[in-house]
mmCIF file of C-alpha atoms in Angstrom:
data_model
loop_
_atom_site.group_PDB
_atom_site.id
_atom_site.type_symbol
_atom_site.label_atom_id
_atom_site.label_comp_id
_atom_site.label_asym_id
_atom_site.label_seq_id
_atom_site.Cartn_x
_atom_site.Cartn_y
_atom_site.Cartn_z
ATOM 1 C CA MET A 1 -89.319 -210.592 143.854
ATOM 2 C CA LEU A 2 -90.747 -208.447 146.663
ATOM 3 C CA GLU A 3 -87.385 -206.802 147.284
ATOM 4 C CA LYS A 4 -87.320 -205.511 143.696
ATOM 5 C CA GLN A 5 -90.869 -204.143 144.031
ATOM 6 C CA GLN A 6 -90.181 -202.174 147.220
ATOM 7 C CA PHE A 7 -89.583 -198.953 145.263
ATOM 8 C CA ILE A 8 -93.311 -198.205 144.902
ATOM 9 C CA TYR A 9 -93.465 -197.468 148.629
ATOM 10 C CA ASP A 10 -90.521 -195.070 148.706
ATOM 11 C CA GLU A 11 -91.549 -191.829 150.325
ATOM 12 C CA PHE A 12 -92.048 -188.804 148.132
ATOM 13 C CA ASP A 13 -89.548 -185.973 147.827
ATOM 14 C CA PRO A 14 -91.023 -183.141 149.959
ATOM 15 C CA THR A 15 -89.495 -180.554 147.614
ATOM 16 C CA SER A 16 -91.513 -181.809 144.640
ATOM 17 C CA ASN A 17 -94.902 -180.652 145.988
ATOM 18 C CA ASN A 18 -96.312 -184.147 145.552
ATOM 19 C CA PHE A 19 -98.508 -185.723 148.172
ATOM 20 C CA PRO A 20 -97.540 -188.906 150.042
ATOM 21 C CA TYR A 21 -97.583 -191.758 147.583
ATOM 22 C CA GLY A 22 -96.570 -189.208 144.965
ATOM 23 C CA TRP A 23 -96.791 -191.831 142.219
ATOM 24 C CA GLN A 24 -100.555 -191.898 142.672
ATOM 25 C CA ILE A 25 -100.824 -188.328 141.504
ATOM 26 C CA GLY A 26 -99.116 -189.013 138.203
ATOM 27 C CA LYS A 27 -100.864 -192.329 137.580
ATOM 28 C CA LYS A 28 -104.434 -191.788 138.665
ATOM 29 C CA PRO A 29 -106.533 -194.753 137.509
ATOM 30 C CA GLN A 30 -109.321 -193.655 135.199
ATOM 31 C CA SER A 31 -112.884 -194.434 136.212
ATOM 32 C CA SER A 32 -115.112 -196.114 133.653
ATOM 33 C CA SER A 33 -118.823 -195.471 133.223
ATOM 34 C CA SER A 34 -119.606 -199.169 133.797
ATOM 35 C CA ALA A 35 -117.671 -199.180 137.076
ATOM 36 C CA VAL A 36 -119.502 -196.056 138.227
ATOM 37 C CA TYR A 37 -122.885 -197.536 137.244
ATOM 38 C CA THR A 38 -122.185 -200.835 139.030
ATOM 39 C CA PHE A 39 -121.123 -199.015 142.182
ATOM 40 C CA LEU A 40 -124.107 -196.667 142.204
ATOM 41 C CA SER A 41 -126.592 -199.447 141.420
ATOM 42 C CA ASN A 42 -125.660 -201.126 144.717
ATOM 43 C CA ILE A 43 -126.441 -197.996 146.717
ATOM 44 C CA SER A 44 -129.770 -197.513 148.423
ATOM 45 C CA PRO A 45 -130.889 -195.472 151.449
ATOM 46 C CA THR A 46 -131.258 -198.642 153.558
ATOM 47 C CA ILE A 47 -127.934 -200.351 152.822
ATOM 48 C CA ASP A 48 -124.897 -200.158 155.120
ATOM 49 C CA LEU A 49 -122.418 -198.407 152.819
ATOM 50 C CA ARG A 50 -119.509 -199.776 154.848
ATOM 51 C CA ARG A 51 -120.314 -203.251 153.471
ATOM 52 C CA ILE A 52 -120.122 -202.259 149.798
ATOM 53 C CA SER A 53 -116.928 -203.202 147.985
ATOM 54 C CA ALA A 54 -115.789 -199.945 146.407
ATOM 55 C CA PRO A 55 -114.535 -199.945 142.781
ATOM 56 C CA VAL A 56 -110.808 -199.628 142.160
ATOM 57 C CA PHE A 57 -110.907 -196.078 140.812
ATOM 58 C CA ILE A 58 -112.224 -194.792 144.163
ATOM 59 C CA VAL A 59 -109.766 -196.745 146.343
ATOM 60 C CA GLU A 60 -106.237 -195.598 147.095
ATOM 61 C CA PRO A 61 -103.559 -198.302 147.508
ATOM 62 C CA ARG A 62 -103.087 -197.947 151.255
ATOM 63 C CA THR A 63 -105.336 -199.085 154.058
ATOM 64 C CA THR A 64 -107.010 -196.982 156.725
ATOM 65 C CA LEU A 65 -104.315 -198.101 159.180
ATOM 66 C CA GLU A 66 -101.548 -196.576 157.063
ATOM 67 C CA LYS A 67 -103.545 -193.505 156.091
ATOM 68 C CA LEU A 68 -103.991 -192.704 159.777
ATOM 69 C CA SER A 69 -100.190 -192.801 160.143
ATOM 70 C CA ASP A 70 -100.017 -189.984 157.569
ATOM 71 C CA THR A 71 -103.039 -187.964 158.710
ATOM 72 C CA TYR A 72 -101.765 -187.994 162.297
ATOM 73 C CA ARG A 73 -98.060 -187.906 161.460
ATOM 74 C CA PRO A 74 -96.039 -186.384 164.347
ATOM 75 C CA CYS A 75 -94.378 -183.027 163.834
ATOM 76 C CA ASN A 76 -91.793 -180.916 165.595
ATOM 77 C CA GLU A 77 -94.528 -179.256 167.666
ATOM 78 C CA LEU A 78 -94.792 -182.427 169.738
ATOM 79 C CA LEU A 79 -91.098 -182.504 170.583
ATOM 80 C CA SER A 80 -91.029 -179.091 172.254
ATOM 81 C CA ILE A 81 -94.636 -178.485 173.220
ATOM 82 C CA GLN A 82 -94.194 -179.457 176.886
ATOM 83 C CA GLN A 83 -91.507 -176.813 177.280
ATOM 84 C CA VAL A 84 -94.013 -174.055 176.440
ATOM 85 C CA THR A 85 -95.222 -172.384 179.641
ATOM 86 C CA ASP A 86 -98.277 -170.601 178.183
ATOM 87 C CA PRO A 87 -101.249 -173.036 177.993
ATOM 88 C CA GLY A 88 -102.800 -170.950 175.209
ATOM 89 C CA GLN A 89 -99.685 -171.333 173.076
ATOM 90 C CA ARG A 90 -99.702 -175.088 173.779
ATOM 91 C CA MET A 91 -103.257 -175.296 172.468
ATOM 92 C CA LEU A 92 -102.218 -173.394 169.331
ATOM 93 C CA LYS A 93 -99.369 -175.858 168.752
ATOM 94 C CA VAL A 94 -101.748 -178.805 169.115
ATOM 95 C CA LEU A 95 -104.199 -177.148 166.742
ATOM 96 C CA ARG A 96 -101.464 -176.478 164.184
ATOM 97 C CA MET A 97 -100.373 -180.114 164.337
ATOM 98 C CA ILE A 98 -103.965 -181.276 163.681
ATOM 99 C CA LEU A 99 -104.796 -178.773 160.929
ATOM 100 C CA LEU A 100 -101.581 -179.145 158.952
ATOM 101 C CA PRO A 101 -102.146 -182.636 157.428
ATOM 102 C CA LEU A 102 -105.839 -181.940 156.828
ATOM 103 C CA CYS A 103 -104.829 -179.835 153.830
ATOM 104 C CA GLU A 104 -104.537 -183.141 151.936
ATOM 105 C CA SER A 105 -108.266 -183.827 152.319
ATOM 106 C CA PRO A 106 -109.970 -181.462 149.839
ATOM 107 C CA THR A 107 -109.942 -182.767 146.263
ATOM 108 C CA LYS A 108 -112.051 -182.149 143.149
ATOM 109 C CA THR A 109 -112.143 -185.769 142.051
ATOM 110 C CA TRP A 110 -113.626 -189.111 143.029
ATOM 111 C CA THR A 111 -110.371 -190.863 142.214
ATOM 112 C CA GLN A 112 -108.571 -192.490 145.141
ATOM 113 C CA ILE A 113 -110.495 -190.747 147.915
ATOM 114 C CA LYS A 114 -111.131 -193.893 149.950
ATOM 115 C CA PRO A 115 -108.484 -196.019 151.687
ATOM 116 C CA LEU A 116 -108.672 -199.809 151.608
ATOM 117 C CA ASN A 117 -110.713 -201.433 154.380
ATOM 118 C CA PRO A 118 -108.251 -203.347 156.588
ATOM 119 C CA THR A 119 -109.001 -206.998 157.241
ATOM 120 C CA LEU A 120 -109.756 -208.129 160.781
ATOM 121 C CA GLY A 121 -106.539 -208.268 162.795
ATOM 122 C CA GLU A 122 -104.510 -206.509 160.122
ATOM 123 C CA GLU A 123 -101.579 -204.481 161.476
ATOM 124 C CA PHE A 124 -99.410 -201.572 160.412
ATOM 125 C CA HIS A 125 -96.171 -200.585 162.158
ATOM 126 C CA ALA A 126 -93.922 -197.597 161.557
ATOM 127 C CA ILE A 127 -91.414 -195.336 163.252
ATOM 128 C CA TYR A 128 -90.495 -191.686 162.814
ATOM 129 C CA ILE A 129 -86.864 -190.881 163.633
ATOM 130 C CA HIS A 130 -85.811 -187.507 165.045
ATOM 131 C CA GLU A 131 -82.055 -186.934 165.213
ATOM 132 C CA GLU A 132 -82.243 -185.048 168.456
ATOM 133 C CA GLU A 133 -84.932 -183.805 170.778
ATOM 134 C CA GLY A 134 -86.545 -180.635 169.490
ATOM 135 C CA LYS A 135 -85.091 -181.024 166.003
ATOM 136 C CA LEU A 136 -86.354 -183.040 163.080
ATOM 137 C CA ASN A 137 -84.140 -185.048 160.828
ATOM 138 C CA ASN A 138 -83.847 -183.495 157.381
ATOM 139 C CA PRO A 139 -86.727 -185.014 155.380
ATOM 140 C CA VAL A 140 -84.750 -184.855 152.125
ATOM 141 C CA THR A 141 -82.544 -187.877 152.749
ATOM 142 C CA THR A 142 -80.391 -190.174 150.713
ATOM 143 C CA GLU A 143 -79.942 -193.885 151.252
ATOM 144 C CA GLU A 144 -76.467 -193.262 152.700
ATOM 145 C CA ASN A 145 -77.734 -190.589 155.101
ATOM 146 C CA ASP A 146 -80.593 -192.840 156.202
ATOM 147 C CA ARG A 147 -78.126 -195.615 156.918
ATOM 148 C CA ASN A 148 -75.925 -193.281 158.976
ATOM 149 C CA ILE A 149 -78.924 -192.135 161.008
ATOM 150 C CA ILE A 150 -80.116 -195.666 161.638
ATOM 151 C CA LEU A 151 -76.649 -196.881 162.634
ATOM 152 C CA LYS A 152 -76.404 -194.312 165.432
ATOM 153 C CA GLU A 153 -76.802 -195.520 168.989
ATOM 154 C CA GLU A 154 -80.497 -195.579 169.838
ATOM 155 C CA ASN A 155 -79.838 -193.429 172.906
ATOM 156 C CA ASP A 156 -78.876 -190.581 170.566
ATOM 157 C CA LEU A 157 -82.171 -190.789 168.718
ATOM 158 C CA THR A 158 -85.660 -189.622 169.521
ATOM 159 C CA ILE A 159 -88.017 -192.210 168.098
ATOM 160 C CA THR A 160 -91.766 -191.928 167.729
ATOM 161 C CA GLU A 161 -93.395 -195.346 167.332
ATOM 162 C CA TYR A 162 -96.678 -196.133 165.630
ATOM 163 C CA CYS A 163 -98.740 -199.304 166.026
ATOM 164 C CA ALA A 164 -102.149 -199.773 164.384
ATOM 165 C CA GLU A 165 -104.577 -202.692 164.273
ATOM 166 C CA GLN A 166 -108.027 -203.423 162.868
ATOM 167 C CA VAL A 167 -109.845 -204.626 165.985
ATOM 168 C CA SER A 168 -113.287 -205.109 164.387
ATOM 169 C CA HIS A 169 -114.515 -205.642 160.840
ATOM 170 C CA HIS A 170 -118.293 -205.223 161.219
ATOM 171 C CA PRO A 171 -118.497 -202.508 162.335
ATOM 172 C CA PRO A 172 -115.042 -201.438 161.084
ATOM 173 C CA ILE A 173 -113.023 -200.173 164.055
ATOM 174 C CA SER A 174 -109.432 -199.049 163.510
ATOM 175 C CA CYS A 175 -107.038 -198.159 166.319
ATOM 176 C CA PHE A 176 -103.597 -196.653 166.500
ATOM 177 C CA HIS A 177 -101.232 -195.935 169.355
ATOM 178 C CA MET A 178 -98.319 -193.544 168.832
ATOM 179 C CA GLN A 179 -95.806 -192.859 171.553
ATOM 180 C CA ASN A 180 -92.479 -191.194 172.211
ATOM 181 C CA SER A 181 -91.119 -192.331 175.555
ATOM 182 C CA LYS A 182 -88.170 -189.922 175.520
ATOM 183 C CA VAL A 183 -90.252 -186.808 174.903
ATOM 184 C CA GLY A 184 -93.209 -188.099 176.920
ATOM 185 C CA PHE A 185 -96.296 -188.089 174.756
ATOM 186 C CA VAL A 186 -98.913 -190.589 173.622
ATOM 187 C CA TYR A 187 -101.218 -189.998 170.656
ATOM 188 C CA ARG A 188 -104.019 -192.543 170.305
ATOM 189 C CA TYR A 189 -107.124 -192.949 168.198
ATOM 190 C CA CYS A 190 -109.985 -195.431 168.030
ATOM 191 C CA THR A 191 -112.377 -194.737 165.168
ATOM 192 C CA CYS A 192 -115.429 -196.244 163.481
ATOM 193 C CA PRO A 193 -116.721 -194.507 160.325
ATOM 194 C CA ASN A 194 -120.458 -193.975 160.038
ATOM 195 C CA VAL A 195 -121.479 -193.512 156.411
ATOM 196 C CA SER A 196 -124.744 -191.923 155.271
ATOM 197 C CA LEU A 197 -126.132 -191.254 151.807
ATOM 198 C CA GLY A 198 -127.671 -187.916 150.820
ATOM 199 C CA TRP A 199 -129.416 -186.863 147.600
ATOM 200 C CA ASN A 200 -126.124 -186.208 145.830
ATOM 201 C CA SER A 201 -123.488 -186.866 148.449
ATOM 202 C CA ILE A 202 -121.983 -189.332 150.891
ATOM 203 C CA GLU A 203 -121.074 -188.225 154.403
ATOM 204 C CA ILE A 204 -118.519 -189.986 156.588
ATOM 205 C CA LYS A 205 -118.561 -189.194 160.285
ATOM 206 C CA CYS A 206 -115.742 -190.777 162.277
ATOM 207 C CA ASP A 207 -117.148 -191.902 165.605
ATOM 208 C CA GLY A 208 -114.538 -192.632 168.242
ATOM 209 C CA GLU A 209 -111.967 -191.017 170.475
ATOM 210 C CA CYS A 210 -108.710 -189.275 169.605
ATOM 211 C CA VAL A 211 -106.527 -188.078 172.485
ATOM 212 C CA LEU A 212 -103.080 -186.497 172.731
ATOM 213 C CA HIS A 213 -101.569 -187.135 176.171
ATOM 214 C CA LEU A 214 -98.747 -184.820 177.279
ATOM 215 C CA LEU A 215 -97.447 -187.034 180.068
ATOM 216 C CA LYS A 216 -94.986 -184.605 181.691
ATOM 217 C CA LEU A 217 -97.726 -181.990 182.112
ATOM 218 C CA ASN A 218 -100.570 -184.444 182.729
ATOM 219 C CA GLU A 219 -102.615 -182.725 180.021
ATOM 220 C CA ASN A 220 -105.023 -184.500 177.697
ATOM 221 C CA TYR A 221 -106.214 -182.955 174.431
ATOM 222 C CA ILE A 222 -109.403 -184.638 173.227
ATOM 223 C CA TYR A 223 -110.008 -184.264 169.500
ATOM 224 C CA GLU A 224 -113.406 -184.561 167.810
ATOM 225 C CA ALA A 225 -112.936 -184.997 164.058
ATOM 226 C CA PRO A 226 -115.041 -183.156 161.462
ATOM 227 C CA THR A 227 -117.214 -184.864 158.869
ATOM 228 C CA TYR A 228 -115.909 -185.875 155.447
ATOM 229 C CA LYS A 229 -118.265 -185.238 152.539
ATOM 230 C CA ALA A 230 -118.127 -186.444 148.925
ATOM 231 C CA LYS A 231 -120.394 -184.466 146.600
ATOM 232 C CA GLY A 232 -121.391 -184.954 142.991
ATOM 233 C CA ILE A 233 -122.347 -188.636 143.125
ATOM 234 C CA PHE A 234 -125.164 -188.450 140.570
ATOM 235 C CA TYR A 235 -124.695 -185.031 138.996
ATOM 236 C CA GLY A 236 -122.485 -181.967 139.169
ATOM 237 C CA PRO A 237 -118.703 -181.703 139.616
ATOM 238 C CA PRO A 238 -117.143 -184.067 142.182
ATOM 239 C CA PHE A 239 -115.751 -182.545 145.360
ATOM 240 C CA TYR A 240 -114.399 -184.272 148.458
ATOM 241 C CA ASN A 241 -113.893 -182.090 151.500
ATOM 242 C CA LEU A 242 -114.358 -181.552 155.225
ATOM 243 C CA PHE A 243 -117.374 -179.850 156.720
ATOM 244 C CA GLY A 244 -118.803 -179.264 160.159
ATOM 245 C CA ASP A 245 -116.801 -178.653 163.310
ATOM 246 C CA LEU A 246 -113.408 -179.785 164.511
ATOM 247 C CA ILE A 247 -113.228 -179.533 168.296
ATOM 248 C CA VAL A 248 -110.115 -179.831 170.467
ATOM 249 C CA GLU A 249 -110.478 -179.525 174.229
ATOM 250 C CA CYS A 250 -108.105 -179.674 177.199
ATOM 251 C CA LYS A 251 -110.056 -179.818 180.452
ATOM 252 C CA GLU A 252 -106.881 -179.472 182.536
ATOM 253 C CA THR A 253 -106.187 -175.952 181.201
ATOM 254 C CA GLY A 254 -109.723 -174.914 180.255
ATOM 255 C CA PHE A 255 -108.746 -174.216 176.638
ATOM 256 C CA LYS A 256 -110.972 -175.260 173.767
ATOM 257 C CA ALA A 257 -110.675 -174.812 169.997
ATOM 258 C CA CYS A 258 -113.613 -174.982 167.599
ATOM 259 C CA ILE A 259 -112.925 -174.781 163.855
ATOM 260 C CA THR A 260 -115.782 -174.740 161.330
ATOM 261 C CA PHE A 261 -115.216 -175.952 157.752
ATOM 262 C CA ASN A 262 -117.339 -174.478 155.001
ATOM 263 C CA ASP A 263 -119.227 -177.026 152.918
ATOM 264 C CA GLY A 264 -117.906 -177.169 149.351
ATOM 265 C CA GLU A 265 -115.022 -174.779 149.994
ATOM 266 C CA TYR A 266 -111.398 -174.838 151.103
ATOM 267 C CA SER A 267 -111.902 -172.123 153.711
ATOM 268 C CA PHE A 268 -112.452 -172.454 157.451
ATOM 269 C CA LYS A 269 -112.622 -170.278 160.542
ATOM 270 C CA GLY A 270 -112.893 -170.683 164.281
ATOM 271 C CA VAL A 271 -111.943 -169.560 167.761
ATOM 272 C CA VAL A 272 -109.747 -170.680 170.637
ATOM 273 C CA SER A 273 -111.251 -169.907 174.020
ATOM 274 C CA CYS A 274 -110.452 -170.404 177.683
ATOM 275 C CA ASN A 275 -113.360 -170.898 180.064
ATOM 276 C CA ASN A 276 -115.715 -169.505 177.382
ATOM 277 C CA GLU A 277 -113.604 -166.369 176.839
ATOM 278 C CA THR A 278 -112.255 -165.963 173.286
ATOM 279 C CA LYS A 279 -108.460 -165.777 173.187
ATOM 280 C CA TYR A 280 -107.670 -166.288 169.491
ATOM 281 C CA VAL A 281 -109.506 -166.132 166.173
ATOM 282 C CA ILE A 282 -108.482 -168.532 163.389
ATOM 283 C CA ASP A 283 -109.190 -168.120 159.668
ATOM 284 C CA GLY A 284 -107.670 -169.702 156.588
ATOM 285 C CA SER A 285 -107.920 -171.776 153.440
ATOM 286 C CA PHE A 286 -106.391 -175.208 152.842
ATOM 287 C CA ASP A 287 -105.044 -174.208 149.437
ATOM 288 C CA LYS A 288 -103.297 -171.106 150.797
ATOM 289 C CA GLU A 289 -102.565 -170.011 154.350
ATOM 290 C CA CYS A 290 -104.054 -169.850 157.830
ATOM 291 C CA TYR A 291 -103.876 -166.857 160.191
ATOM 292 C CA VAL A 292 -104.308 -166.362 163.934
ATOM 293 C CA THR A 293 -105.453 -163.157 165.622
ATOM 294 C CA SER A 294 -105.083 -162.701 169.359
ATOM 295 C CA VAL A 295 -107.975 -161.197 171.315
ATOM 296 C CA THR A 296 -107.553 -158.949 174.361
ATOM 297 C CA ASN A 297 -110.551 -157.509 176.218
ATOM 298 C CA ASN A 298 -112.799 -158.519 173.292
ATOM 299 C CA SER A 299 -110.604 -156.478 170.944
ATOM 300 C CA LEU A 300 -108.799 -158.034 167.964
ATOM 301 C CA GLN A 301 -105.044 -157.546 168.008
ATOM 302 C CA LYS A 302 -102.341 -158.276 165.407
ATOM 303 C CA ARG A 303 -103.184 -160.895 162.725
ATOM 304 C CA GLU A 304 -100.236 -163.251 162.142
ATOM 305 C CA LEU A 305 -99.416 -166.172 159.866
ATOM 306 C CA PHE A 306 -100.296 -169.420 161.612
ATOM 307 C CA ILE A 307 -99.823 -172.100 158.917
ATOM 308 C CA ASP A 308 -98.513 -171.924 155.361
ATOM 309 C CA PHE A 309 -100.203 -174.921 153.730
ATOM 310 C CA THR A 310 -98.211 -174.421 150.520
ATOM 311 C CA LYS A 311 -95.081 -175.481 152.449
ATOM 312 C CA TYR A 312 -96.719 -178.433 154.185
ATOM 313 C CA HIS A 313 -94.347 -181.076 152.815
ATOM 314 C CA GLU A 314 -91.253 -179.232 153.986
ATOM 315 C CA SER A 315 -92.215 -179.899 157.609
ATOM 316 C CA LEU A 316 -92.857 -183.636 157.351
ATOM 317 C CA ILE A 317 -90.931 -186.338 159.141
ATOM 318 C CA ILE A 318 -90.308 -189.275 156.870
ATOM 319 C CA LYS A 319 -92.117 -192.405 158.006
ATOM 320 C CA ARG A 320 -90.119 -195.643 158.009
ATOM 321 C CA THR A 321 -91.378 -199.213 157.900
ATOM 322 C CA ARG A 322 -89.763 -202.569 157.296
ATOM 323 C CA PRO A 323 -89.318 -203.608 153.646
ATOM 324 C CA ILE A 324 -92.321 -205.632 152.473
ATOM 325 C CA HIS A 325 -90.293 -208.832 152.047
ATOM 326 C CA LEU A 326 -89.546 -208.725 155.810
ATOM 327 C CA GLN A 327 -93.112 -207.981 156.861
ATOM 328 C CA HIS A 328 -95.562 -210.549 158.200
ATOM 329 C CA GLU A 329 -98.421 -211.709 156.001
ATOM 330 C CA ASN A 330 -100.896 -209.792 158.160
ATOM 331 C CA GLU A 331 -99.193 -206.401 157.797
ATOM 332 C CA SER A 332 -100.947 -203.894 155.561
ATOM 333 C CA ARG A 333 -98.379 -203.351 152.831
ATOM 334 C CA ARG A 334 -97.587 -207.050 152.521
ATOM 335 C CA LYS A 335 -101.250 -208.099 152.490
ATOM 336 C CA TRP A 336 -102.312 -205.539 149.847
ATOM 337 C CA HIS A 337 -99.083 -205.456 147.844
ATOM 338 C CA GLU A 338 -100.493 -207.158 144.742
ATOM 339 C CA PHE A 339 -103.277 -204.578 144.624
ATOM 340 C CA ALA A 340 -100.883 -201.642 145.092
ATOM 341 C CA TRP A 341 -98.465 -203.002 142.497
ATOM 342 C CA ASN A 342 -101.177 -203.254 139.844
ATOM 343 C CA VAL A 343 -102.607 -199.822 140.646
ATOM 344 C CA TYR A 344 -99.096 -198.405 140.263
ATOM 345 C CA HIS A 345 -98.930 -199.908 136.760
ATOM 346 C CA ASN A 346 -102.546 -198.903 136.023
ATOM 347 C CA ASN A 347 -103.626 -202.547 135.590
ATOM 348 C CA LEU A 348 -107.079 -201.958 137.018
ATOM 349 C CA ASP A 349 -108.561 -205.349 136.147
ATOM 350 C CA LYS A 350 -105.714 -207.175 137.908
ATOM 351 C CA ALA A 351 -105.960 -204.730 140.807
ATOM 352 C CA GLN A 352 -109.661 -205.510 141.154
ATOM 353 C CA GLU A 353 -108.894 -209.250 141.147
ATOM 354 C CA ALA A 354 -106.236 -208.796 143.833
ATOM 355 C CA LYS A 355 -108.608 -206.740 145.960
ATOM 356 C CA PHE A 356 -111.382 -209.329 145.577
ATOM 357 C CA LYS A 357 -109.001 -212.150 146.552
ATOM 358 C CA VAL A 358 -108.085 -210.495 149.858
ATOM 359 C CA GLU A 359 -111.717 -209.661 150.601
ATOM 360 C CA GLU A 360 -112.854 -213.200 149.790
ATOM 361 C CA GLN A 361 -110.214 -214.657 152.130
ATOM 362 C CA GLN A 362 -111.600 -212.393 154.855
ATOM 363 C CA ARG A 363 -115.164 -213.627 154.202
ATOM 364 C CA ALA A 364 -114.074 -217.276 154.248
ATOM 365 C CA LEU A 365 -112.277 -216.795 157.560
ATOM 366 C CA GLU A 366 -115.341 -215.081 158.997
ATOM 367 C CA ARG A 367 -117.513 -218.039 157.975
ATOM 368 C CA GLU A 368 -115.106 -220.471 159.639
ATOM 369 C CA ARG A 369 -115.242 -218.470 162.864
ATOM 370 C CA LYS A 370 -119.038 -218.591 162.825
ATOM 371 C CA ASN A 371 -118.950 -222.358 162.230
ATOM 372 C CA GLY A 372 -116.513 -222.874 165.086
ATOM 373 C CA LYS A 373 -113.683 -224.038 162.795
ATOM 374 C CA GLU A 374 -111.564 -221.029 163.737
ATOM 375 C CA LYS A 375 -111.040 -219.401 167.117
ATOM 376 C CA LEU A 376 -112.898 -216.196 167.784
ATOM 377 C CA PHE A 377 -110.788 -213.152 167.031
ATOM 378 C CA VAL A 378 -109.031 -211.364 169.894
ATOM 379 C CA PRO A 379 -107.039 -208.179 169.124
ATOM 380 C CA LYS A 380 -103.305 -208.628 169.565
ATOM 381 C CA HIS A 381 -102.243 -205.114 170.556
ATOM 382 C CA PHE A 382 -105.418 -203.418 171.853
ATOM 383 C CA ILE A 383 -108.026 -204.139 174.490
ATOM 384 C CA ALA A 384 -111.553 -202.761 174.855
ATOM 385 C CA GLY A 385 -112.053 -200.463 177.825
ATOM 386 C CA ASP A 386 -115.232 -199.689 179.722
ATOM 387 C CA LYS A 387 -115.800 -196.447 177.809
ATOM 388 C CA ARG A 388 -118.101 -196.168 174.790
ATOM 389 C CA THR A 389 -119.009 -193.248 172.555
ATOM 390 C CA SER A 390 -122.496 -191.747 172.433
ATOM 391 C CA LEU A 391 -123.159 -193.954 169.378
ATOM 392 C CA GLY A 392 -122.036 -197.083 171.222
ATOM 393 C CA THR A 393 -118.568 -197.580 169.704
ATOM 394 C CA PRO A 394 -116.242 -199.274 172.244
ATOM 395 C CA ILE A 395 -112.960 -197.460 172.881
ATOM 396 C CA PHE A 396 -109.883 -199.671 172.548
ATOM 397 C CA ILE A 397 -106.510 -198.742 174.065
ATOM 398 C CA HIS A 398 -103.054 -200.268 173.652
ATOM 399 C CA ARG A 399 -102.182 -203.065 176.051
ATOM 400 C CA ASN A 400 -99.017 -201.221 177.189
ATOM 401 C CA PHE A 401 -100.880 -198.075 178.163
ATOM 402 C CA LYS A 402 -103.083 -197.189 181.091
ATOM 403 C CA VAL A 403 -105.406 -194.200 181.239
ATOM 404 C CA HIS A 404 -106.495 -194.105 184.886
ATOM 405 C CA PRO A 405 -105.848 -192.695 187.356
ATOM 406 C CA LYS A 406 -103.083 -190.926 185.402
ATOM 407 C CA PRO A 407 -102.074 -191.555 181.772
ATOM 408 C CA GLU A 408 -98.815 -193.475 181.780
ATOM 409 C CA ILE A 409 -96.707 -195.656 179.487
ATOM 410 C CA LEU A 410 -96.400 -198.913 181.414
ATOM 411 C CA ASN A 411 -93.351 -200.339 179.676
ATOM 412 C CA GLU A 412 -91.205 -197.506 178.362
ATOM 413 C CA ASN A 413 -88.380 -199.876 177.397
ATOM 414 C CA ASP A 414 -90.643 -202.161 175.361
ATOM 415 C CA ARG A 415 -91.205 -201.527 171.705
ATOM 416 C CA ILE A 416 -94.793 -201.173 170.507
ATOM 417 C CA VAL A 417 -93.685 -201.792 166.917
ATOM 418 C CA ASN A 418 -92.743 -205.297 165.785
ATOM 419 C CA PHE A 419 -89.237 -204.526 164.527
ATOM 420 C CA GLU A 420 -85.926 -203.006 165.588
ATOM 421 C CA ILE A 421 -84.221 -200.035 163.974
ATOM 422 C CA LYS A 422 -81.549 -202.325 162.526
ATOM 423 C CA ASP A 423 -84.301 -204.049 160.484
ATOM 424 C CA LEU A 424 -84.563 -200.915 158.353
ATOM 425 C CA ILE A 425 -81.017 -201.232 156.989
#
């Protein structure tokens, strides 16, 4: 049965201008006034919004763990970035990699703006296959081409691995670890959303730590995410967008990027500086293009195209996971498959029942842990370090990775994902 239902997870065709999970765009579930009223009636200024079960029309059929694998999807910039000798150009490449997938964020609807909350201990594993170092595999693939790529000797492939786990449920802390041992980079993120209610909006600030480690250069790019804001809760047109500042800093080179997103708009602007001296000016709009202007002696130079957001999907590497019938019960797609299947067919009542069933199983397991009938939860892939954020969120790192005194992959020959390439055939 599950084998025949795998098709709903097939990646989109990048040439069709559809977003990941392209079938969502054509089959958006319609919100009902009763569902909206029920959801809003549970909201008050004192309630922890992270504990409210969101209605189906707001939720997209993928969990936070999988959404992070798309928002932070690796690109060709990572494969060649350590060969760039100019530290300013390296910062621009990192900034381009971060900005590019953010163009998916702005939307003028409340429909499917929120990913599913992963259950405690839930996992998501994926790989991204590059045919050779410095060159991406063609994203427009056929089943036969995919098979030929996968059947190659692994030594001829450059593989980026992705492992994510929900390490805490209250508060909800999600972690991912992405690494490419051949190229020599680690991309990791530990995040806990803090949700606040305004007069006509909901703000989501992701507290945590996101770091890109370039191991061959011993450079660490620390990324502070902007705030997500959903407007039009009680009145006015709905709009979901980014606002505030996105900050990327590399202390080893002295370079720092600060991008400011305009509230209620697609546009943004910012600067890239080195030791407080402006080197580049950035300006753009998520629905169009982004430009970079170099600065010399406080004088603006030539303005050049930096990112063409309209061609975003042409640059994507296709993400690959095991078919759902081969996944463990605790993996995201397998656990939430009944929900995703019913959303795909626009059976919202059945989707709500499937969502409630998974959530109720989580509550029952939590009660058993409190009563001593179940062992206390210990994350499988991540461990809590000594570091905490200013808001008190503990920072988890992958068990196969050490940060001090120098970032290093401990076991380069060990897989961080729970499957082999041959499992994808």
